[in-house]
Amino acid sequence: MRFSHRTLISRIVWTTLIVSAVAMTAMVVTVMLVLSALTNKNIEARLRDQLTAVSSTVKVGPDGSLTALEAPDDTIDDTTWIYAADGTLVEGPRVGQRLTATAESLADVRKQTRLDRHERSFLAGPVRRNGKVEAVVVVEAPLEPYESTRNLTLLGLLALALTVTGGSAAIAAWTVKRTLGPVESMAAQARDWSEHDLESRFDTTAADDEFGRLGRTLNVLLDRVAGALRSEQQLTSELAHELRTPLTAIRGEAELTIMASPGPAITERLDRVVALVDRMSITITSLLALARNEARIETRTTAIALVNEVLDHRPDRPGLNVSSDGVEEIEMSVPTELAVRALAPIVENAFTHARTSVEFLTVTHERSIDIIVSDDGAGIAADDLEAVFRSGQRGTGSAGAGLGLALSRRVARTLGGDVNVTSPHGPTTFTLTLPRS
């Protein structure tokens, strides 16, 4: 049984149940072994006493004839056989053929011999006079009373074991649920606050126990997190404002120049400048919304539209074969502008390091879709698979700032997906995972 995916309460209950079951099983087995040993000892003692009593009544006449004198407690009964030394029956009860045959099989023993058969226990022993075997006495006792007692004891122990095991699990479940109830309530509140309200805090005024101290500690942590988020959002807003102002000026200057009809070649370049400015403005707006947790997750795009959007803004590289035939038109529940920011650095990296080809492929899962980007470049060292996602990490010969892949992973995780290196070389493969609609 695997416990890794179970809740803490279920793990504690199952552990209690298993430990109790093992302990009770060990107890039942131990008691039954002790009971069996005592039962066997009692049967052995009874048979020996009976054999000794009967053997003491056996007398040998001058002519070698055997007689068995009756003991005061009427020892010679339907459980006793007396045989001569040559195996001839001298005295014995009238019983069934199976019991008689079993007794006869012991008629020639020369030492005490015990035999359990047909739910009865037989004990045979020789009667010696002056070192000579004069007779053989066989006695038997029924095992049914002992077995009945043993079976009843076993049933009682099993009922006790089941009661104790079930009771222990029930008590553990009740106790743990009551104990961890505040933790579950705090977790539910934290989930709700993370989506709607970062300013709420746990009420710890009425508790001075471990959970109260935990709540106060978490409140301090939440204050620090909220402060860090406010600082980040303020910094992001200031940076966005500082970037938008020159971009607006650049766009205005380009449009004014276009209005002056400078000629087709210059107009084409200025149009490209305006398009790039618009693209950068959209990027800034998307990143600002991401920093403020205002991403419009309700919007939709498709895998093929996303790949085409990224490739449309990617300048051609002579001699590089780009294949997107393996991309399907599958809808994803992510906004296009943010999905582009997650995929673009991966494509940029592939175009930079590829020798002759870059290939796109999609793999569909039940709740997500993988967009796989492969190139035939030199590859990544095995110890650098996670390092490439660190901010400021630059590859050999890279002219960038080392922020692209780090930003790509951050955006993807914000959208409910991820970015990973799925093959370091032959080919080098990055996989962008995004949620499906």
Tab-separated table of C-alpha atoms in Angstrom:
chain	number	residue	atom	x	y	z
A	1	MET	CA	0.000	0.000	0.000
A	2	ARG	CA	1.296	3.397	-0.941
A	3	PHE	CA	0.917	6.227	1.599
A	4	SER	CA	2.634	9.020	-0.302
A	5	HIS	CA	-0.632	10.351	-1.870
A	6	ARG	CA	-2.852	9.960	1.223
A	7	THR	CA	-3.806	12.651	3.710
A	8	LEU	CA	-2.096	12.835	7.080
A	9	ILE	CA	-5.293	11.723	8.823
A	10	SER	CA	-5.652	8.648	6.608
A	11	ARG	CA	-1.970	7.774	7.062
A	12	ILE	CA	-2.273	7.946	10.848
A	13	VAL	CA	-5.492	5.897	10.838
A	14	TRP	CA	-4.067	3.272	8.485
A	15	THR	CA	-0.858	3.079	10.527
A	16	THR	CA	-2.857	2.620	13.727
A	17	LEU	CA	-5.007	-0.016	12.036
A	18	ILE	CA	-2.011	-1.954	10.714
A	19	VAL	CA	-0.057	-1.765	13.986
A	20	SER	CA	-3.110	-2.855	15.984
A	21	ALA	CA	-3.821	-5.691	13.559
A	22	VAL	CA	-0.224	-6.917	13.727
A	23	ALA	CA	-0.193	-6.709	17.530
A	24	MET	CA	-3.513	-8.531	17.893
A	25	THR	CA	-2.444	-11.182	15.375
A	26	ALA	CA	0.739	-11.761	17.346
A	27	MET	CA	-1.311	-12.012	20.539
A	28	VAL	CA	-3.773	-14.502	19.026
A	29	VAL	CA	-0.975	-16.643	17.608
A	30	THR	CA	0.932	-16.578	20.911
A	31	VAL	CA	-2.134	-17.462	22.972
A	32	MET	CA	-3.088	-20.293	20.611
A	33	LEU	CA	0.442	-21.712	20.685
A	34	VAL	CA	0.485	-21.594	24.490
A	35	LEU	CA	-3.019	-23.091	24.655
A	36	SER	CA	-2.062	-25.874	22.241
A	37	ALA	CA	1.039	-26.647	24.287
A	38	LEU	CA	-0.964	-26.740	27.536
A	39	THR	CA	-3.687	-28.849	25.922
A	40	ASN	CA	-1.138	-31.303	24.592
A	41	LYS	CA	0.529	-31.434	28.015
A	42	ASN	CA	-2.795	-32.111	29.749
A	43	ILE	CA	-3.679	-34.896	27.318
A	44	GLU	CA	-0.233	-36.390	27.734
A	45	ALA	CA	-0.527	-36.265	31.536
A	46	ARG	CA	-3.986	-37.826	31.481
A	47	LEU	CA	-2.880	-40.661	29.200
A	48	ARG	CA	0.242	-41.353	31.263
A	49	ASP	CA	-1.751	-41.458	34.497
A	50	GLN	CA	-4.255	-43.798	32.909
A	51	LEU	CA	-1.513	-45.985	31.443
A	52	THR	CA	0.280	-46.195	34.808
A	53	ALA	CA	-2.947	-47.045	36.637
A	54	VAL	CA	-3.897	-49.789	34.186
A	55	SER	CA	-0.371	-51.219	33.993
A	56	SER	CA	-0.317	-51.604	37.777
A	57	THR	CA	-3.391	-53.895	37.611
A	58	VAL	CA	-1.870	-56.314	35.112
A	59	LYS	CA	-0.816	-59.598	36.796
A	60	VAL	CA	1.002	-62.567	35.296
A	61	GLY	CA	0.005	-66.039	36.568
A	62	PRO	CA	2.368	-69.002	37.132
A	63	ASP	CA	1.303	-70.434	33.812
A	64	GLY	CA	2.030	-67.105	32.026
A	65	SER	CA	-1.624	-66.092	31.817
A	66	LEU	CA	-2.497	-62.404	32.101
A	67	THR	CA	-5.210	-60.935	34.261
A	68	ALA	CA	-6.167	-57.319	34.860
A	69	LEU	CA	-7.449	-56.539	38.298
A	70	GLU	CA	-10.117	-53.870	38.441
A	71	ALA	CA	-8.876	-50.655	40.043
A	72	PRO	CA	-11.045	-48.820	42.537
A	73	ASP	CA	-11.821	-46.120	39.937
A	74	ASP	CA	-12.812	-48.705	37.304
A	75	THR	CA	-9.785	-48.023	35.114
A	76	ILE	CA	-10.496	-50.877	32.686
A	77	ASP	CA	-13.169	-49.219	30.519
A	78	ASP	CA	-13.915	-48.547	26.875
A	79	THR	CA	-10.684	-46.592	26.497
A	80	THR	CA	-8.222	-49.327	27.456
A	81	TRP	CA	-6.728	-52.323	25.631
A	82	ILE	CA	-4.411	-54.958	27.105
A	83	TYR	CA	-2.342	-57.119	24.771
A	84	ALA	CA	-0.046	-60.061	25.507
A	85	ALA	CA	3.608	-59.804	24.589
A	86	ASP	CA	2.901	-61.598	21.305
A	87	GLY	CA	0.201	-59.037	20.367
A	88	THR	CA	-2.826	-61.121	21.371
A	89	LEU	CA	-5.710	-59.112	22.771
A	90	VAL	CA	-6.355	-59.977	26.410
A	91	GLU	CA	-8.950	-57.360	27.263
A	92	GLY	CA	-10.473	-54.518	25.339
A	93	PRO	CA	-13.665	-52.609	24.725
A	94	ARG	CA	-16.188	-53.222	22.025
A	95	VAL	CA	-15.701	-50.169	19.854
A	96	GLY	CA	-15.592	-49.339	16.169
A	97	GLN	CA	-13.255	-50.977	13.729
A	98	ARG	CA	-11.144	-47.843	13.241
A	99	LEU	CA	-10.360	-47.483	16.948
A	100	THR	CA	-9.675	-51.202	17.283
A	101	ALA	CA	-7.336	-51.157	14.281
A	102	THR	CA	-5.465	-48.193	15.681
A	103	ALA	CA	-5.036	-49.908	19.060
A	104	GLU	CA	-3.831	-53.102	17.383
A	105	SER	CA	-1.195	-51.115	15.474
A	106	LEU	CA	0.337	-50.298	18.867
A	107	ALA	CA	0.137	-53.833	20.306
A	108	ASP	CA	3.823	-54.635	19.738
A	109	VAL	CA	5.503	-51.463	20.959
A	110	ARG	CA	8.496	-51.789	23.280
A	111	LYS	CA	8.507	-48.226	24.560
A	112	GLN	CA	5.862	-45.641	25.266
A	113	THR	CA	4.398	-44.473	21.981
A	114	ARG	CA	1.748	-41.813	21.346
A	115	LEU	CA	-0.443	-41.645	18.264
A	116	ASP	CA	-3.147	-39.092	17.380
A	117	ARG	CA	-5.744	-40.400	14.961
A	118	HIS	CA	-9.502	-40.182	14.334
A	119	GLU	CA	-9.857	-37.200	16.735
A	120	ARG	CA	-8.451	-39.329	19.554
A	121	SER	CA	-5.048	-39.630	21.182
A	122	PHE	CA	-3.604	-43.098	21.880
A	123	LEU	CA	-0.738	-43.941	24.280
A	124	ALA	CA	0.800	-47.409	24.392
A	125	GLY	CA	3.392	-48.678	26.822
A	126	PRO	CA	4.895	-52.097	27.678
A	127	VAL	CA	4.442	-53.790	31.076
A	128	ARG	CA	7.763	-55.235	32.208
A	129	ARG	CA	8.493	-57.796	34.899
A	130	ASN	CA	12.141	-58.546	35.697
A	131	GLY	CA	13.169	-56.723	32.538
A	132	LYS	CA	10.870	-58.813	30.350
A	133	VAL	CA	7.875	-57.435	28.443
A	134	GLU	CA	4.838	-59.273	29.757
A	135	ALA	CA	2.099	-57.161	28.155
A	136	VAL	CA	1.299	-53.988	26.277
A	137	VAL	CA	-1.336	-51.559	27.517
A	138	VAL	CA	-3.014	-49.100	25.127
A	139	VAL	CA	-5.137	-46.231	26.403
A	140	GLU	CA	-6.904	-43.471	24.530
A	141	ALA	CA	-8.617	-40.178	25.208
A	142	PRO	CA	-10.945	-38.150	22.948
A	143	LEU	CA	-9.563	-34.894	21.581
A	144	GLU	CA	-12.941	-33.344	20.809
A	145	PRO	CA	-13.427	-31.581	24.198
A	146	TYR	CA	-9.996	-30.031	23.970
A	147	GLU	CA	-10.498	-29.004	20.339
A	148	SER	CA	-13.885	-27.497	21.131
A	149	THR	CA	-12.340	-25.451	23.916
A	150	ARG	CA	-9.520	-24.390	21.624
A	151	ASN	CA	-11.920	-23.408	18.826
A	152	LEU	CA	-14.112	-21.396	21.175
A	153	THR	CA	-11.033	-19.687	22.550
A	154	LEU	CA	-9.850	-18.905	19.006
A	155	LEU	CA	-13.236	-17.431	18.063
A	156	GLY	CA	-13.228	-15.316	21.189
A	157	LEU	CA	-9.723	-14.074	20.532
A	158	LEU	CA	-10.549	-13.239	16.909
A	159	ALA	CA	-13.639	-11.305	17.998
A	160	LEU	CA	-11.540	-9.469	20.580
A	161	ALA	CA	-8.818	-8.742	18.004
A	162	LEU	CA	-11.334	-7.345	15.502
A	163	THR	CA	-12.980	-5.232	18.186
A	164	VAL	CA	-9.688	-3.836	19.471
A	165	THR	CA	-8.328	-3.194	15.956
A	166	GLY	CA	-11.486	-1.504	14.719
A	167	GLY	CA	-11.862	0.436	17.964
A	168	SER	CA	-8.256	1.630	17.825
A	169	ALA	CA	-8.684	2.843	14.238
A	170	ALA	CA	-11.984	4.570	15.092
A	171	ILE	CA	-10.502	6.260	18.164
A	172	ALA	CA	-7.421	7.314	16.148
A	173	ALA	CA	-9.609	8.761	13.373
A	174	TRP	CA	-11.796	10.646	15.855
A	175	THR	CA	-8.836	11.965	17.821
A	176	VAL	CA	-6.781	12.994	14.798
A	177	LYS	CA	-9.723	14.709	13.096
A	178	ARG	CA	-10.452	16.724	16.228
A	179	THR	CA	-6.766	17.510	16.679
A	180	LEU	CA	-6.060	18.479	13.061
A	181	GLY	CA	-9.396	20.196	12.507
A	182	PRO	CA	-7.912	23.666	13.120
A	183	VAL	CA	-5.093	22.957	10.656
A	184	GLU	CA	-7.563	21.936	7.943
A	185	SER	CA	-9.606	25.060	8.619
A	186	MET	CA	-6.467	27.225	8.397
A	187	ALA	CA	-5.494	25.557	5.099
A	188	ALA	CA	-8.957	26.234	3.631
A	189	GLN	CA	-8.781	29.872	4.737
A	190	ALA	CA	-5.293	30.247	3.264
A	191	ARG	CA	-6.472	28.834	-0.097
A	192	ASP	CA	-9.366	31.272	-0.176
A	193	TRP	CA	-7.187	34.224	0.791
A	194	SER	CA	-4.589	33.378	-1.872
A	195	GLU	CA	-7.302	33.798	-4.522
A	196	HIS	CA	-9.312	36.717	-3.167
A	197	ASP	CA	-7.714	38.511	-0.235
A	198	LEU	CA	-4.054	38.798	0.729
A	199	GLU	CA	-4.812	41.091	3.678
A	200	SER	CA	-6.767	38.590	5.821
A	201	ARG	CA	-5.071	36.969	8.805
A	202	PHE	CA	-5.741	34.067	11.170
A	203	ASP	CA	-7.631	34.782	14.379
A	204	THR	CA	-5.289	33.644	17.159
A	205	THR	CA	-6.620	35.704	20.078
A	206	ALA	CA	-8.476	32.788	21.714
A	207	ALA	CA	-5.819	30.114	21.413
A	208	ASP	CA	-2.559	29.794	23.288
A	209	ASP	CA	-1.658	26.277	22.195
A	210	GLU	CA	0.499	24.947	19.358
A	211	PHE	CA	-2.077	25.955	16.745
A	212	GLY	CA	-2.314	29.456	18.160
A	213	ARG	CA	1.457	29.847	17.935
A	214	LEU	CA	1.373	28.413	14.406
A	215	GLY	CA	-1.297	30.935	13.411
A	216	ARG	CA	0.698	33.842	14.808
A	217	THR	CA	3.820	32.670	12.996
A	218	LEU	CA	1.890	32.354	9.734
A	219	ASN	CA	0.408	35.818	10.224
A	220	VAL	CA	3.906	37.257	10.467
A	221	LEU	CA	4.915	35.345	7.334
A	222	LEU	CA	1.807	36.558	5.483
A	223	ASP	CA	2.620	40.145	6.464
A	224	ARG	CA	6.089	39.776	4.981
A	225	VAL	CA	4.764	38.134	1.805
A	226	ALA	CA	2.108	40.813	1.358
A	227	GLY	CA	4.736	43.496	1.851
A	228	ALA	CA	7.029	41.896	-0.701
A	229	LEU	CA	4.174	41.627	-3.205
A	230	ARG	CA	3.201	45.258	-2.728
A	231	SER	CA	6.819	46.316	-3.239
A	232	GLU	CA	7.099	44.171	-6.360
A	233	GLN	CA	3.852	45.525	-7.783
A	234	GLN	CA	4.914	49.094	-7.086
A	235	LEU	CA	8.300	48.536	-8.698
A	236	THR	CA	6.673	46.850	-11.694
A	237	SER	CA	4.242	49.726	-12.122
A	238	GLU	CA	7.049	52.259	-11.987
A	239	LEU	CA	9.129	50.304	-14.504
A	240	ALA	CA	6.134	49.907	-16.811
A	241	HIS	CA	5.479	53.625	-16.653
A	242	GLU	CA	9.126	54.448	-17.349
A	243	LEU	CA	9.132	52.076	-20.339
A	244	ARG	CA	5.803	53.153	-21.785
A	245	THR	CA	6.731	56.838	-21.910
A	246	PRO	CA	9.677	56.467	-24.350
A	247	LEU	CA	7.816	53.799	-26.309
A	248	THR	CA	4.915	56.180	-26.821
A	249	ALA	CA	7.341	58.856	-27.969
A	250	ILE	CA	9.060	56.451	-30.376
A	251	ARG	CA	5.734	55.373	-31.824
A	252	GLY	CA	4.638	58.987	-32.247
A	253	GLU	CA	7.851	59.969	-34.000
A	254	ALA	CA	7.586	56.968	-36.342
A	255	GLU	CA	3.984	57.761	-37.238
A	256	LEU	CA	4.802	61.420	-37.876
A	257	THR	CA	7.639	60.388	-40.164
A	258	ILE	CA	5.344	57.989	-42.031
A	259	MET	CA	2.818	60.811	-42.539
A	260	ALA	CA	5.575	62.795	-44.294
A	261	SER	CA	5.756	60.081	-47.022
A	262	PRO	CA	9.498	59.441	-46.857
A	263	GLY	CA	9.408	56.705	-49.477
A	264	PRO	CA	8.464	52.976	-49.603
A	265	ALA	CA	11.687	51.588	-48.105
A	266	ILE	CA	11.739	53.950	-45.140
A	267	THR	CA	7.964	53.580	-44.641
A	268	GLU	CA	8.348	49.813	-44.468
A	269	ARG	CA	11.032	50.120	-41.795
A	270	LEU	CA	8.988	52.625	-39.821
A	271	ASP	CA	5.957	50.329	-39.970
A	272	ARG	CA	8.163	47.604	-38.548
A	273	VAL	CA	9.235	49.961	-35.747
A	274	VAL	CA	5.583	50.734	-34.934
A	275	ALA	CA	4.759	46.993	-34.900
A	276	LEU	CA	7.676	46.280	-32.587
A	277	VAL	CA	6.662	49.112	-30.277
A	278	ASP	CA	3.104	47.786	-30.161
A	279	ARG	CA	4.397	44.309	-29.427
A	280	MET	CA	6.598	45.622	-26.620
A	281	SER	CA	3.665	47.580	-25.187
A	282	ILE	CA	1.539	44.447	-25.161
A	283	THR	CA	4.369	42.573	-23.478
A	284	ILE	CA	4.731	45.251	-20.802
A	285	THR	CA	0.975	45.222	-20.173
A	286	SER	CA	0.960	41.419	-19.908
A	287	LEU	CA	3.912	41.329	-17.527
A	288	LEU	CA	2.360	44.065	-15.423
A	289	ALA	CA	-0.899	42.107	-15.189
A	290	LEU	CA	1.135	39.010	-14.310
A	291	ALA	CA	2.918	40.828	-11.489
A	292	ARG	CA	-0.419	42.117	-10.188
A	293	ASN	CA	-2.134	38.718	-10.533
A	294	GLU	CA	-4.531	40.242	-13.044
A	295	ALA	CA	-3.871	37.848	-15.938
A	296	ARG	CA	-7.052	37.189	-17.895
A	297	ILE	CA	-7.091	33.427	-17.598
A	298	GLU	CA	-10.627	33.287	-19.007
A	299	THR	CA	-9.332	34.058	-22.517
A	300	ARG	CA	-8.461	31.233	-24.904
A	301	THR	CA	-5.962	30.428	-27.640
A	302	THR	CA	-4.892	27.363	-29.613
A	303	ALA	CA	-1.557	25.614	-29.901
A	304	ILE	CA	-1.181	26.296	-33.629
A	305	ALA	CA	-2.177	29.966	-33.185
A	306	LEU	CA	0.363	30.332	-30.388
A	307	VAL	CA	3.204	28.801	-32.427
A	308	ASN	CA	2.314	30.894	-35.492
A	309	GLU	CA	2.162	34.060	-33.384
A	310	VAL	CA	5.670	33.449	-32.080
A	311	LEU	CA	7.070	32.526	-35.516
A	312	ASP	CA	5.454	35.567	-37.177
A	313	HIS	CA	7.547	37.861	-35.008
A	314	ARG	CA	10.670	35.824	-35.473
A	315	PRO	CA	12.949	36.986	-38.333
A	316	ASP	CA	13.888	34.334	-40.856
A	317	ARG	CA	17.259	32.676	-40.526
A	318	PRO	CA	18.694	31.595	-43.865
A	319	GLY	CA	19.366	27.861	-44.118
A	320	LEU	CA	17.295	26.958	-41.032
A	321	ASN	CA	14.481	24.480	-41.575
A	322	VAL	CA	11.498	25.175	-39.291
A	323	SER	CA	8.796	22.503	-39.092
A	324	SER	CA	5.478	22.997	-37.282
A	325	ASP	CA	3.545	20.211	-39.005
A	326	GLY	CA	3.238	18.302	-35.730
A	327	VAL	CA	1.336	21.116	-33.986
A	328	GLU	CA	-2.392	20.497	-33.524
A	329	GLU	CA	-5.193	23.043	-33.233
A	330	ILE	CA	-6.036	22.316	-29.604
A	331	GLU	CA	-7.647	25.007	-27.451
A	332	MET	CA	-5.881	26.126	-24.280
A	333	SER	CA	-7.290	28.137	-21.388
A	334	VAL	CA	-4.543	30.790	-21.393
A	335	PRO	CA	-4.394	34.342	-22.790
A	336	THR	CA	-2.445	34.601	-26.024
A	337	GLU	CA	-0.168	37.460	-24.944
A	338	LEU	CA	1.026	35.593	-21.833
A	339	ALA	CA	1.358	32.257	-23.625
A	340	VAL	CA	3.523	34.035	-26.219
A	341	ARG	CA	5.770	35.308	-23.426
A	342	ALA	CA	6.135	31.729	-22.176
A	343	LEU	CA	6.938	30.237	-25.600
A	344	ALA	CA	8.972	33.039	-27.214
A	345	PRO	CA	12.161	32.617	-25.110
A	346	ILE	CA	12.167	28.887	-25.849
A	347	VAL	CA	11.888	29.544	-29.596
A	348	GLU	CA	14.550	32.258	-29.336
A	349	ASN	CA	16.870	29.787	-27.648
A	350	ALA	CA	16.213	27.117	-30.310
A	351	PHE	CA	16.813	29.539	-33.218
A	352	THR	CA	20.024	30.762	-31.594
A	353	HIS	CA	21.595	27.334	-31.040
A	354	ALA	CA	20.133	25.201	-33.868
A	355	ARG	CA	22.447	24.089	-36.653
A	356	THR	CA	20.007	23.248	-39.430
A	357	SER	CA	16.505	22.582	-38.033
A	358	VAL	CA	13.914	23.481	-35.406
A	359	GLU	CA	10.844	21.303	-34.952
A	360	PHE	CA	7.552	21.944	-33.127
A	361	LEU	CA	5.322	19.156	-31.823
A	362	THR	CA	2.285	18.930	-29.531
A	363	VAL	CA	1.345	16.106	-27.180
A	364	THR	CA	-2.144	16.162	-25.698
A	365	HIS	CA	-3.010	14.990	-22.173
A	366	GLU	CA	-6.300	14.882	-20.316
A	367	ARG	CA	-5.942	18.303	-18.714
A	368	SER	CA	-2.884	19.805	-20.372
A	369	ILE	CA	-0.986	20.068	-23.630
A	370	ASP	CA	2.766	19.872	-24.195
A	371	ILE	CA	4.298	22.133	-26.837
A	372	ILE	CA	7.669	20.560	-27.635
A	373	VAL	CA	10.427	22.605	-29.277
A	374	SER	CA	13.479	20.653	-30.527
A	375	ASP	CA	16.666	21.776	-32.238
A	376	ASP	CA	19.809	20.022	-33.494
A	377	GLY	CA	22.220	22.302	-31.644
A	378	ALA	CA	25.181	21.362	-29.459
A	379	GLY	CA	22.952	20.608	-26.464
A	380	ILE	CA	23.071	21.345	-22.738
A	381	ALA	CA	25.392	19.855	-20.126
A	382	ALA	CA	23.619	17.414	-17.811
A	383	ASP	CA	24.389	19.509	-14.718
A	384	ASP	CA	22.961	22.661	-16.340
A	385	LEU	CA	19.392	21.434	-16.932
A	386	GLU	CA	17.955	23.527	-14.100
A	387	ALA	CA	20.633	26.213	-14.227
A	388	VAL	CA	19.322	27.447	-17.596
A	389	PHE	CA	16.163	28.633	-15.825
A	390	ARG	CA	18.030	30.785	-13.299
A	391	SER	CA	17.863	34.538	-13.826
A	392	GLY	CA	21.087	35.869	-15.328
A	393	GLN	CA	22.238	32.462	-16.591
A	394	ARG	CA	23.670	32.901	-20.093
A	395	GLY	CA	24.804	30.265	-22.524
A	396	THR	CA	28.108	30.321	-24.342
A	397	GLY	CA	28.054	32.960	-27.065
A	398	SER	CA	24.672	34.327	-25.974
A	399	ALA	CA	24.114	38.059	-26.393
A	400	GLY	CA	21.073	38.166	-24.101
A	401	ALA	CA	20.779	39.039	-20.424
A	402	GLY	CA	19.958	35.496	-19.323
A	403	LEU	CA	16.369	36.330	-18.360
A	404	GLY	CA	14.385	34.721	-21.189
A	405	LEU	CA	14.054	31.109	-19.988
A	406	ALA	CA	13.633	32.194	-16.358
A	407	LEU	CA	10.768	34.464	-17.401
A	408	SER	CA	9.341	31.719	-19.604
A	409	ARG	CA	9.104	29.295	-16.658
A	410	ARG	CA	7.662	31.947	-14.361
A	411	VAL	CA	4.938	32.897	-16.827
A	412	ALA	CA	4.126	29.234	-17.541
A	413	ARG	CA	3.797	28.383	-13.849
A	414	THR	CA	1.608	31.433	-13.290
A	415	LEU	CA	-0.683	30.097	-16.014
A	416	GLY	CA	-0.836	26.680	-14.320
A	417	GLY	CA	1.813	24.993	-16.474
A	418	ASP	CA	5.588	24.589	-16.527
A	419	VAL	CA	8.711	24.597	-18.711
A	420	ASN	CA	11.306	21.804	-18.553
A	421	VAL	CA	14.266	20.466	-20.480
A	422	THR	CA	13.124	17.028	-21.639
A	423	SER	CA	16.220	16.209	-23.688
A	424	PRO	CA	19.649	17.860	-23.207
A	425	HIS	CA	20.946	16.849	-26.642
A	426	GLY	CA	20.316	14.792	-29.736
A	427	PRO	CA	18.037	16.807	-30.141
A	428	THR	CA	17.876	19.500	-27.480
A	429	THR	CA	14.234	19.618	-26.419
A	430	PHE	CA	12.254	22.058	-24.261
A	431	THR	CA	8.671	21.259	-23.311
A	432	LEU	CA	6.119	23.971	-22.474
A	433	THR	CA	3.113	22.562	-20.596
A	434	LEU	CA	-0.089	24.638	-20.542
A	435	PRO	CA	-3.628	23.818	-19.323
A	436	ARG	CA	-6.241	22.707	-21.843
A	437	SER	CA	-9.691	24.197	-22.133
